[in-house]
Amino acid sequence: MTSERVVIVGGAIMGSFAAWSLRQQGFAGSITVVEKDPSYRLCSTALSAASIRTQFGTPINVQLSLYGVDFFRNITRHFGTGADIAYKENGYLILGGPDTVAARQAGVAMQRAEGADIIALSPDELTQRFPKMRFEGVGIGTFGQTGDGWFDAWSLLALVRRAARALGVSYVDAEASGLRIAGGQVIGVMLASGDVLPCDWCVNAAGPASAKLVKAIGIDLPVTPRKRTVFSFRAPISPNGFPMLFDTSGIWVRPEGTGFIGGIQPPADQDPDATGDFEPHHHLMQDPFWSLLAARIPAMETLRLERAWAGHYEVNALDHNGILGPHDLLQNLIFSTGFSGHGVMHAPAAGRAVAEWITGGGFKTLDVSALGWNRIRDKQPMPETVVY
Ligand SMILES: Cc1cc2nc3c(=O)[nH]c(=O)nc-3n(C[C@H](O)[C@H](O)[C@H](O)COP(=O)(O)OP(=O)(O)OC[C@H]3O[C@@H](n4cnc5c(N)ncnc54)[C@H](O)[C@@H]3O)c2cc1C
């Protein structure tokens, strides 16, 4: 219907993929994206580690990633000749202790059955394949041979925004202050200026701020901003051939340009709601990050920190999984939020799901209802074991 109006709150990766995908699905009505910070400087997308993995504990997340892999490999097909997100499939290596071997092998079997190219490696095989690393305390490593890797999230965001604009999506520089409800529907998005944008559909893609948007209408979205720091450094070792490594200790590290980036989550009791706080966790660098890193990769005993930044994970406290699809009562309110650290890789599939729902009233290509609102309402987590 050409008279239908979609208003999307949040213009970063989730909002822009929803907008662009709507046009791909043939939506001919108006699409307005409301974005409070057109510089996108502090959004999670811009500050992320921009990596993609097909190693998840639930089939639905593996499927979302596989679509992301296909999308990134074929970026020029979607966004035209010259589109480049510097996608590198150098693999994800996820290490586990001896007590995790059986569970991790079962995980690999599931991932392979879903179509992901993952193998399990013993400590001896790990030593042969990754001679610059030490594997004390490791019982298994799982490795994404193809598909898993990293890319440039900023370029991806720029491409999808530009493509959406070219298809008639309008971006409005404004802050949404709340939603106007009547007759069991969202009928408008209220702006801080006092204006109201009338809508037939509203998509909440406000990332770490998505709970704030719906709080006043009585929806308790368990999504909060949690600060995660990225350290960017150089080491006396070539990054060529290095995978993205997730260690048993909780550290992660991967090549970035001619150096590396890495990080570690803060302890749970030092991980409050970080609204407005973008100061990096400098104290985590020396210890534990660096000491754990050097224990795993001895050449990183000496390194030079170049810079650090912090961004916000949009953590879904219920189960660290995305919240995707309609609200049960306000059925024209669609969520695309709460991806808790894996939202950039899942954005192409999430945008497609939102667009399918709005244009056809259901999920066509991939049934993502396991990620729906009802589990949040019922406080029934969908456990995902592979989260960082
Ligand atoms: C350090 C770090 C590392 C990460 N690493 C990875 C990774 O390797 N791979 C991966 O896939 N994901 C990763 N993530 C997670 C990923 O960045 C997020 O899941 C994803 O970016 C979420 O996208 P989003 O569009 O929902 O949120 P955002 O990118 O935060 O965008 C939300 C947008 O909404 C706008 N907004 C909010 N409220 C309002 C309002 N009321 N009115 C108008 N506009 C509003 C904001 O300004 C913002 O632009 C990482 C995140 C961090 C912080």
GROMACS .gro file of C-alpha atoms and ligand atoms in nm:
model
  441
    1MET     CA    1   0.000   0.000   0.000
    2THR     CA    2   0.153   0.329  -0.103
    3SER     CA    3  -0.023   0.521   0.175
    4GLU     CA    4   0.136   0.321   0.460
    5ARG     CA    5   0.390   0.501   0.675
    6VAL     CA    6   0.679   0.335   0.856
    7VAL     CA    7   0.875   0.533   1.113
    8ILE     CA    8   1.201   0.378   1.232
    9VAL     CA    9   1.368   0.511   1.546
   10GLY     CA   10   1.747   0.479   1.515
   11GLY     CA   11   1.935   0.517   1.188
   12ALA     CA   12   2.242   0.301   1.252
   13ILE     CA   13   2.288  -0.057   1.134
   14MET     CA   14   1.955  -0.205   1.253
   15GLY     CA   15   1.740   0.089   1.151
   16SER     CA   16   1.905   0.140   0.814
   17PHE     CA   17   1.895  -0.229   0.722
   18ALA     CA   18   1.524  -0.237   0.814
   19ALA     CA   19   1.460   0.068   0.594
   20TRP     CA   20   1.661  -0.059   0.297
   21SER     CA   21   1.513  -0.410   0.324
   22LEU     CA   22   1.160  -0.270   0.321
   23ARG     CA   23   1.228  -0.129  -0.024
   24GLN     CA   24   1.385  -0.459  -0.133
   25GLN     CA   25   1.061  -0.630  -0.026
   26GLY     CA   26   0.862  -0.389  -0.240
   27PHE     CA   27   0.726  -0.162   0.034
   28ALA     CA   28   0.601   0.143  -0.155
   29GLY     CA   29   0.481   0.363   0.131
   30SER     CA   30   0.680   0.628   0.315
   31ILE     CA   31   0.978   0.532   0.531
   32THR     CA   32   1.114   0.784   0.777
   33VAL     CA   33   1.421   0.714   0.990
   34VAL     CA   34   1.452   0.930   1.301
   35GLU     CA   35   1.815   0.967   1.412
   36LYS     CA   36   1.919   1.186   1.701
   37ASP     CA   37   2.291   1.190   1.616
   38PRO     CA   38   2.352   1.218   1.241
   39SER     CA   39   2.728   1.201   1.304
   40TYR     CA   40   2.679   0.839   1.428
   41ARG     CA   41   2.990   0.900   1.638
   42LEU     CA   42   2.878   0.719   1.951
   43CYS     CA   43   2.643   0.454   1.816
   44SER     CA   44   2.736   0.092   1.888
   45THR     CA   45   2.775   0.021   1.520
   46ALA     CA   46   3.055   0.275   1.475
   47LEU     CA   47   3.240   0.162   1.789
   48SER     CA   48   3.210  -0.212   1.739
   49ALA     CA   49   3.481  -0.468   1.662
   50ALA     CA   50   3.296  -0.544   1.335
   51SER     CA   51   3.351  -0.916   1.331
   52ILE     CA   52   3.130  -1.199   1.214
   53ARG     CA   53   3.113  -1.557   1.334
   54THR     CA   54   2.893  -1.853   1.255
   55GLN     CA   55   2.981  -2.016   1.587
   56PHE     CA   56   2.674  -1.985   1.806
   57GLY     CA   57   2.496  -2.222   2.040
   58THR     CA   58   2.154  -2.187   1.879
   59PRO     CA   59   2.061  -2.272   1.518
   60ILE     CA   60   1.877  -1.944   1.467
   61ASN     CA   61   2.188  -1.739   1.541
   62VAL     CA   62   2.398  -1.958   1.311
   63GLN     CA   63   2.142  -1.894   1.038
   64LEU     CA   64   2.141  -1.518   1.095
   65SER     CA   65   2.520  -1.520   1.065
   66LEU     CA   66   2.521  -1.736   0.753
   67TYR     CA   67   2.297  -1.482   0.586
   68GLY     CA   68   2.539  -1.209   0.699
   69VAL     CA   69   2.832  -1.403   0.547
   70ASP     CA   70   2.649  -1.439   0.218
   71PHE     CA   71   2.553  -1.073   0.224
   72PHE     CA   72   2.907  -0.953   0.295
   73ARG     CA   73   3.060  -1.180   0.031
   74ASN     CA   74   2.821  -1.038  -0.226
   75ILE     CA   75   2.828  -0.679  -0.112
   76THR     CA   76   2.860  -0.543  -0.466
   77ARG     CA   77   2.550  -0.733  -0.573
   78HIS     CA   78   2.352  -0.547  -0.307
   79PHE     CA   79   2.514  -0.205  -0.313
   80GLY     CA   80   2.674  -0.183  -0.657
   81THR     CA   81   3.017  -0.203  -0.814
   82GLY     CA   82   3.275  -0.040  -0.595
   83ALA     CA   83   3.097  -0.128  -0.269
   84ASP     CA   84   3.369  -0.245  -0.032
   85ILE     CA   85   3.355  -0.333   0.337
   86ALA     CA   86   3.705  -0.486   0.353
   87TYR     CA   87   3.559  -0.822   0.447
   88LYS     CA   88   3.832  -1.068   0.550
   89GLU     CA   89   3.752  -1.432   0.620
   90ASN     CA   90   4.050  -1.507   0.844
   91GLY     CA   91   3.848  -1.723   1.082
   92TYR     CA   92   3.739  -1.719   1.444
   93LEU     CA   93   3.925  -1.939   1.687
   94ILE     CA   94   3.731  -2.002   2.007
   95LEU     CA   95   3.922  -2.188   2.278
   96GLY     CA   96   3.768  -2.400   2.552
   97GLY     CA   97   3.897  -2.576   2.862
   98PRO     CA   98   3.920  -2.958   2.893
   99ASP     CA   99   3.582  -2.968   3.070
  100THR     CA  100   3.409  -2.813   2.768
  101VAL     CA  101   3.521  -3.060   2.500
  102ALA     CA  102   3.203  -3.269   2.473
  103ALA     CA  103   2.971  -2.968   2.472
  104ARG     CA  104   3.184  -2.783   2.219
  105GLN     CA  105   3.199  -3.084   1.988
  106ALA     CA  106   2.819  -3.107   2.002
  107GLY     CA  107   2.807  -2.735   1.919
  108VAL     CA  108   3.029  -2.789   1.614
  109ALA     CA  109   2.807  -3.076   1.496
  110MET     CA  110   2.502  -2.848   1.518
  111GLN     CA  111   2.680  -2.559   1.342
  112ARG     CA  112   2.797  -2.788   1.061
  113ALA     CA  113   2.448  -2.932   1.024
  114GLU     CA  114   2.324  -2.574   0.980
  115GLY     CA  115   2.579  -2.521   0.704
  116ALA     CA  116   2.864  -2.344   0.888
  117ASP     CA  117   3.223  -2.438   0.803
  118ILE     CA  118   3.348  -2.505   1.156
  119ILE     CA  119   3.602  -2.763   1.271
  120ALA     CA  120   3.711  -2.878   1.615
  121LEU     CA  121   4.085  -2.892   1.684
  122SER     CA  122   4.271  -3.079   1.961
  123PRO     CA  123   4.554  -2.902   2.149
  124ASP     CA  124   4.814  -3.077   1.924
  125GLU     CA  125   4.632  -2.971   1.610
  126LEU     CA  126   4.604  -2.617   1.745
  127THR     CA  127   4.980  -2.603   1.805
  128GLN     CA  128   5.049  -2.716   1.451
  129ARG     CA  129   4.807  -2.473   1.295
  130PHE     CA  130   4.880  -2.170   1.517
  131PRO     CA  131   5.249  -2.204   1.614
  132LYS     CA  132   5.269  -1.852   1.759
  133MET     CA  133   5.019  -1.938   2.032
  134ARG     CA  134   5.056  -2.152   2.346
  135PHE     CA  135   4.768  -2.379   2.443
  136GLU     CA  136   4.817  -2.455   2.813
  137GLY     CA  137   4.483  -2.521   2.981
  138VAL     CA  138   4.306  -2.567   2.648
  139GLY     CA  139   4.105  -2.880   2.570
  140ILE     CA  140   3.957  -2.776   2.237
  141GLY     CA  141   3.960  -2.500   1.980
  142THR     CA  142   3.680  -2.449   1.732
  143PHE     CA  143   3.766  -2.269   1.414
  144GLY     CA  144   3.556  -2.112   1.140
  145GLN     CA  145   3.752  -2.202   0.827
  146THR     CA  146   3.543  -1.985   0.596
  147GLY     CA  147   3.279  -1.724   0.662
  148ASP     CA  148   3.407  -1.611   1.003
  149GLY     CA  149   3.612  -1.293   0.996
  150TRP     CA  150   3.580  -0.917   1.010
  151PHE     CA  151   3.494  -0.612   0.804
  152ASP     CA  152   3.455  -0.236   0.823
  153ALA     CA  153   3.128  -0.157   1.002
  154TRP     CA  154   3.147   0.213   0.922
  155SER     CA  155   3.163   0.140   0.547
  156LEU     CA  156   2.873  -0.103   0.578
  157LEU     CA  157   2.666   0.160   0.758
  158ALA     CA  158   2.753   0.425   0.499
  159LEU     CA  159   2.659   0.190   0.213
  160VAL     CA  160   2.323   0.085   0.353
  161ARG     CA  161   2.227   0.442   0.446
  162ARG     CA  162   2.319   0.570   0.102
  163ALA     CA  163   2.128   0.288  -0.068
  164ALA     CA  164   1.823   0.347   0.152
  165ARG     CA  165   1.826   0.719   0.073
  166ALA     CA  166   1.854   0.645  -0.298
  167LEU     CA  167   1.535   0.439  -0.266
  168GLY     CA  168   1.345   0.727  -0.114
  169VAL     CA  169   1.395   0.663   0.258
  170SER     CA  170   1.404   0.993   0.442
  171TYR     CA  171   1.634   1.048   0.739
  172VAL     CA  172   1.519   1.307   0.992
  173ASP     CA  173   1.771   1.456   1.237
  174ALA     CA  174   1.564   1.447   1.554
  175GLU     CA  175   1.531   1.273   1.888
  176ALA     CA  176   1.225   1.053   1.941
  177SER     CA  177   1.093   1.126   2.289
  178GLY     CA  178   0.821   0.861   2.299
  179LEU     CA  179   0.541   0.684   2.119
  180ARG     CA  180   0.179   0.795   2.088
  181ILE     CA  181  -0.072   0.514   2.138
  182ALA     CA  182  -0.442   0.496   2.047
  183GLY     CA  183  -0.674   0.203   1.982
  184GLY     CA  184  -0.409  -0.055   2.065
  185GLN     CA  185  -0.171   0.081   1.801
  186VAL     CA  186   0.128   0.309   1.781
  187ILE     CA  187  -0.014   0.604   1.589
  188GLY     CA  188   0.283   0.836   1.604
  189VAL     CA  189   0.642   0.892   1.710
  190MET     CA  190   0.679   1.197   1.930
  191LEU     CA  191   0.986   1.412   1.878
  192ALA     CA  192   1.171   1.615   2.138
  193SER     CA  193   1.078   1.926   1.937
  194GLY     CA  194   0.713   1.858   2.017
  195ASP     CA  195   0.627   1.743   1.664
  196VAL     CA  196   0.468   1.404   1.606
  197LEU     CA  197   0.540   1.179   1.307
  198PRO     CA  198   0.224   0.980   1.236
  199CYS     CA  199   0.284   0.614   1.151
  200ASP     CA  200   0.119   0.286   1.060
  201TRP     CA  201   0.426   0.091   1.171
  202CYS     CA  202   0.698   0.184   1.419
  203VAL     CA  203   1.034   0.007   1.436
  204ASN     CA  204   1.236   0.037   1.755
  205ALA     CA  205   1.598   0.024   1.637
  206ALA     CA  206   1.734   0.259   1.899
  207GLY     CA  207   2.010   0.018   2.011
  208PRO     CA  208   2.126   0.067   2.370
  209ALA     CA  209   1.857   0.338   2.412
  210SER     CA  210   1.569   0.121   2.291
  211ALA     CA  211   1.428   0.051   2.640
  212LYS     CA  212   1.409   0.423   2.714
  213LEU     CA  213   1.193   0.477   2.405
  214VAL     CA  214   0.916   0.243   2.523
  215LYS     CA  215   0.939   0.280   2.902
  216ALA     CA  216   0.673   0.551   2.923
  217ILE     CA  217   0.418   0.328   2.746
  218GLY     CA  218   0.472   0.055   3.007
  219ILE     CA  219   0.695  -0.178   2.805
  220ASP     CA  220   0.982  -0.315   3.008
  221LEU     CA  221   1.250  -0.397   2.752
  222PRO     CA  222   1.545  -0.558   2.936
  223VAL     CA  223   1.802  -0.378   2.718
  224THR     CA  224   2.067  -0.159   2.879
  225PRO     CA  225   2.390   0.004   2.759
  226ARG     CA  226   2.699  -0.177   2.891
  227LYS     CA  227   3.042  -0.035   2.828
  228ARG     CA  228   3.295  -0.243   2.632
  229THR     CA  229   3.649  -0.122   2.567
  230VAL     CA  230   3.859  -0.188   2.260
  231PHE     CA  231   4.239  -0.157   2.283
  232SER     CA  232   4.426  -0.088   1.961
  233PHE     CA  233   4.794  -0.178   1.969
  234ARG     CA  234   5.104  -0.289   1.782
  235ALA     CA  235   5.310  -0.595   1.863
  236PRO     CA  236   5.641  -0.730   1.729
  237ILE     CA  237   5.457  -0.995   1.530
  238SER     CA  238   5.287  -0.985   1.193
  239PRO     CA  239   4.907  -0.991   1.207
  240ASN     CA  240   4.900  -1.176   0.874
  241GLY     CA  241   4.719  -1.506   0.904
  242PHE     CA  242   4.603  -1.441   1.260
  243PRO     CA  243   4.238  -1.530   1.326
  244MET     CA  244   3.999  -1.357   1.563
  245LEU     CA  245   4.084  -1.532   1.891
  246PHE     CA  246   3.847  -1.579   2.184
  247ASP     CA  247   4.047  -1.720   2.472
  248THR     CA  248   3.933  -1.932   2.765
  249SER     CA  249   4.036  -1.637   2.983
  250GLY     CA  250   3.774  -1.408   2.826
  251ILE     CA  251   4.014  -1.195   2.622
  252TRP     CA  252   3.967  -1.148   2.250
  253VAL     CA  253   4.216  -1.022   1.993
  254ARG     CA  254   4.228  -0.990   1.616
  255PRO     CA  255   4.434  -0.819   1.347
  256GLU     CA  256   4.336  -0.467   1.246
  257GLY     CA  257   4.538  -0.318   0.962
  258THR     CA  258   4.904  -0.364   1.047
  259GLY     CA  259   4.834  -0.400   1.420
  260PHE     CA  260   4.575  -0.561   1.645
  261ILE     CA  261   4.265  -0.480   1.845
  262GLY     CA  262   4.147  -0.666   2.153
  263GLY     CA  263   3.961  -0.643   2.478
  264ILE     CA  264   3.806  -0.812   2.778
  265GLN     CA  265   3.471  -0.765   2.946
  266PRO     CA  266   3.475  -0.591   3.284
  267PRO     CA  267   3.385  -0.810   3.583
  268ALA     CA  268   3.006  -0.840   3.625
  269ASP     CA  269   3.010  -0.632   3.945
  270GLN     CA  270   3.183  -0.348   3.756
  271ASP     CA  271   2.945  -0.340   3.461
  272PRO     CA  272   2.668  -0.091   3.543
  273ASP     CA  273   2.424   0.082   3.308
  274ALA     CA  274   2.667   0.301   3.113
  275THR     CA  275   2.429   0.566   2.979
  276GLY     CA  276   2.638   0.864   2.871
  277ASP     CA  277   2.971   0.707   2.975
  278PHE     CA  278   3.220   0.643   2.696
  279GLU     CA  279   3.542   0.659   2.898
  280PRO     CA  280   3.747   0.345   2.814
  281HIS     CA  281   3.827   0.093   3.091
  282HIS     CA  282   4.195   0.193   3.087
  283HIS     CA  283   4.263  -0.005   3.406
  284LEU     CA  284   4.181  -0.336   3.230
  285MET     CA  285   4.467  -0.297   2.981
  286GLN     CA  286   4.772  -0.387   3.190
  287ASP     CA  287   4.604  -0.648   3.399
  288PRO     CA  288   4.415  -0.861   3.316
  289PHE     CA  289   4.416  -0.798   2.938
  290TRP     CA  290   4.785  -0.777   2.860
  291SER     CA  291   4.903  -1.044   3.102
  292LEU     CA  292   4.647  -1.295   2.972
  293LEU     CA  293   4.731  -1.205   2.613
  294ALA     CA  294   5.106  -1.256   2.662
  295ALA     CA  295   5.043  -1.592   2.830
  296ARG     CA  296   4.861  -1.711   2.518
  297ILE     CA  297   5.080  -1.534   2.256
  298PRO     CA  298   5.433  -1.489   2.399
  299ALA     CA  299   5.538  -1.242   2.125
  300MET     CA  300   5.282  -1.004   2.269
  301GLU     CA  301   5.489  -0.972   2.587
  302THR     CA  302   5.594  -0.642   2.434
  303LEU     CA  303   5.334  -0.428   2.268
  304ARG     CA  304   5.258  -0.061   2.215
  305LEU     CA  305   4.913   0.065   2.298
  306GLU     CA  306   4.808   0.319   2.036
  307ARG     CA  307   4.458   0.407   2.148
  308ALA     CA  308   4.152   0.279   2.327
  309TRP     CA  309   3.784   0.349   2.283
  310ALA     CA  310   3.464   0.237   2.450
  311GLY     CA  311   3.125   0.171   2.298
  312HIS     CA  312   2.799   0.035   2.435
  313TYR     CA  313   2.672  -0.320   2.397
  314GLU     CA  314   2.291  -0.316   2.386
  315VAL     CA  315   2.270  -0.598   2.639
  316ASN     CA  316   1.949  -0.795   2.663
  317ALA     CA  317   1.979  -0.903   3.026
  318LEU     CA  318   1.730  -1.189   2.982
  319ASP     CA  319   1.938  -1.402   2.746
  320HIS     CA  320   2.189  -1.191   2.547
  321ASN     CA  321   1.996  -1.243   2.226
  322GLY     CA  322   1.828  -1.012   1.982
  323ILE     CA  323   1.466  -0.909   2.024
  324LEU     CA  324   1.317  -0.922   1.678
  325GLY     CA  325   0.959  -0.888   1.561
  326PRO     CA  326   0.628  -0.743   1.681
  327HIS     CA  327   0.502  -0.667   2.029
  328ASP     CA  328   0.212  -0.894   2.126
  329LEU     CA  329  -0.041  -0.619   2.205
  330LEU     CA  330   0.085  -0.321   2.006
  331GLN     CA  331   0.116  -0.527   1.694
  332ASN     CA  332   0.245  -0.247   1.472
  333LEU     CA  333   0.542  -0.193   1.706
  334ILE     CA  334   0.837  -0.395   1.575
  335PHE     CA  335   1.157  -0.453   1.771
  336SER     CA  336   1.501  -0.490   1.619
  337THR     CA  337   1.725  -0.450   1.919
  338GLY     CA  338   1.908  -0.620   2.207
  339PHE     CA  339   2.160  -0.813   2.000
  340SER     CA  340   2.410  -0.784   2.286
  341GLY     CA  341   2.737  -0.765   2.098
  342HIS     CA  342   2.646  -0.946   1.776
  343GLY     CA  343   2.419  -0.697   1.605
  344VAL     CA  344   2.632  -0.580   1.315
  345MET     CA  345   2.680  -0.931   1.180
  346HIS     CA  346   2.306  -1.001   1.220
  347ALA     CA  347   2.179  -0.671   1.082
  348PRO     CA  348   2.122  -0.785   0.720
  349ALA     CA  349   1.909  -1.079   0.839
  350ALA     CA  350   1.732  -0.872   1.105
  351GLY     CA  351   1.645  -0.601   0.853
  352ARG     CA  352   1.510  -0.862   0.613
  353ALA     CA  353   1.295  -1.015   0.891
  354VAL     CA  354   1.150  -0.676   0.989
  355ALA     CA  355   1.070  -0.600   0.625
  356GLU     CA  356   0.909  -0.939   0.568
  357TRP     CA  357   0.690  -0.892   0.872
  358ILE     CA  358   0.573  -0.546   0.771
  359THR     CA  359   0.512  -0.632   0.407
  360GLY     CA  360   0.372  -0.982   0.449
  361GLY     CA  361   0.266  -1.032   0.811
  362GLY     CA  362   0.511  -1.317   0.867
  363PHE     CA  363   0.872  -1.431   0.833
  364LYS     CA  364   0.924  -1.577   0.487
  365THR     CA  365   1.285  -1.677   0.433
  366LEU     CA  366   1.388  -1.757   0.791
  367ASP     CA  367   1.155  -1.808   1.085
  368VAL     CA  368   1.303  -1.582   1.354
  369SER     CA  369   1.009  -1.613   1.593
  370ALA     CA  370   1.241  -1.774   1.852
  371LEU     CA  371   1.386  -1.424   1.893
  372GLY     CA  372   1.045  -1.265   1.939
  373TRP     CA  373   0.898  -1.047   2.212
  374ASN     CA  374   0.690  -1.322   2.373
  375ARG     CA  375   0.989  -1.480   2.543
  376ILE     CA  376   1.068  -1.142   2.697
  377ARG     CA  377   0.708  -1.099   2.814
  378ASP     CA  378   0.708  -1.452   2.960
  379LYS     CA  379   1.062  -1.421   3.099
  380GLN     CA  380   1.157  -1.740   2.915
  381PRO     CA  381   1.517  -1.697   2.803
  382MET     CA  382   1.640  -1.857   2.483
  383PRO     CA  383   1.982  -1.961   2.614
  384GLU     CA  384   2.275  -1.877   2.387
  385THR     CA  385   2.596  -2.032   2.513
  386VAL     CA  386   2.843  -1.864   2.278
  387VAL     CA  387   2.827  -1.504   2.400
  388TYR     CA  388   3.108  -1.264   2.486
  389LIG     C1  389   3.307  -0.261   2.166
  389LIG     C2  390   3.201  -0.329   2.086
  389LIG     C3  391   3.234  -0.438   2.005
  389LIG     C4  392   3.138  -0.499   1.927
  389LIG     N1  393   3.176  -0.599   1.842
  389LIG     C5  394   3.085  -0.653   1.757
  389LIG     C6  395   3.127  -0.746   1.660
  389LIG     O1  396   3.244  -0.782   1.650
  389LIG     N2  397   3.033  -0.795   1.576
  389LIG     C7  398   2.901  -0.759   1.582
  389LIG     O2  399   2.821  -0.806   1.503
  389LIG     N3  400   2.860  -0.671   1.675
  389LIG     C8  401   2.948  -0.617   1.762
  389LIG     N4  402   2.907  -0.525   1.856
  389LIG     C9  403   2.765  -0.502   1.874
  389LIG    C10  404   2.709  -0.414   1.767
  389LIG     O3  405   2.786  -0.297   1.758
  389LIG    C11  406   2.564  -0.382   1.798
  389LIG     O4  407   2.493  -0.503   1.822
  389LIG    C12  408   2.498  -0.309   1.681
  389LIG     O5  409   2.578  -0.204   1.637
  389LIG    C13  410   2.362  -0.257   1.722
  389LIG     O6  411   2.314  -0.176   1.619
  389LIG     P1  412   2.192  -0.078   1.645
  389LIG     O7  413   2.163  -0.012   1.518
  389LIG     O8  414   2.084  -0.155   1.712
  389LIG     O9  415   2.246   0.023   1.757
  389LIG     P2  416   2.333   0.155   1.740
  389LIG    O10  417   2.444   0.134   1.646
  389LIG    O11  418   2.370   0.202   1.878
  389LIG    O12  419   2.232   0.255   1.677
  389LIG    C14  420   2.121   0.305   1.746
  389LIG    C15  421   2.093   0.441   1.688
  389LIG    O13  422   1.972   0.491   1.745
  389LIG    C16  423   1.988   0.627   1.771
  389LIG     N5  424   1.890   0.662   1.874
  389LIG    C17  425   1.880   0.608   1.999
  389LIG     N6  426   1.775   0.661   2.063
  389LIG    C18  427   1.716   0.746   1.979
  389LIG    C19  428   1.604   0.831   1.989
  389LIG     N7  429   1.529   0.833   2.101
  389LIG     N8  430   1.571   0.908   1.886
  389LIG    C20  431   1.645   0.905   1.769
  389LIG     N9  432   1.754   0.827   1.755
  389LIG    C21  433   1.788   0.748   1.858
  389LIG    C22  434   2.131   0.641   1.815
  389LIG    O14  435   2.179   0.773   1.803
  389LIG    C23  436   2.201   0.543   1.724
  389LIG    O15  437   2.249   0.603   1.607
  389LIG    C24  438   3.002  -0.458   1.933
  389LIG    C25  439   2.968  -0.350   2.014
  389LIG    C26  440   3.065  -0.285   2.088
  389LIG    C27  441   3.026  -0.167   2.172
   0.00000   0.00000   0.00000
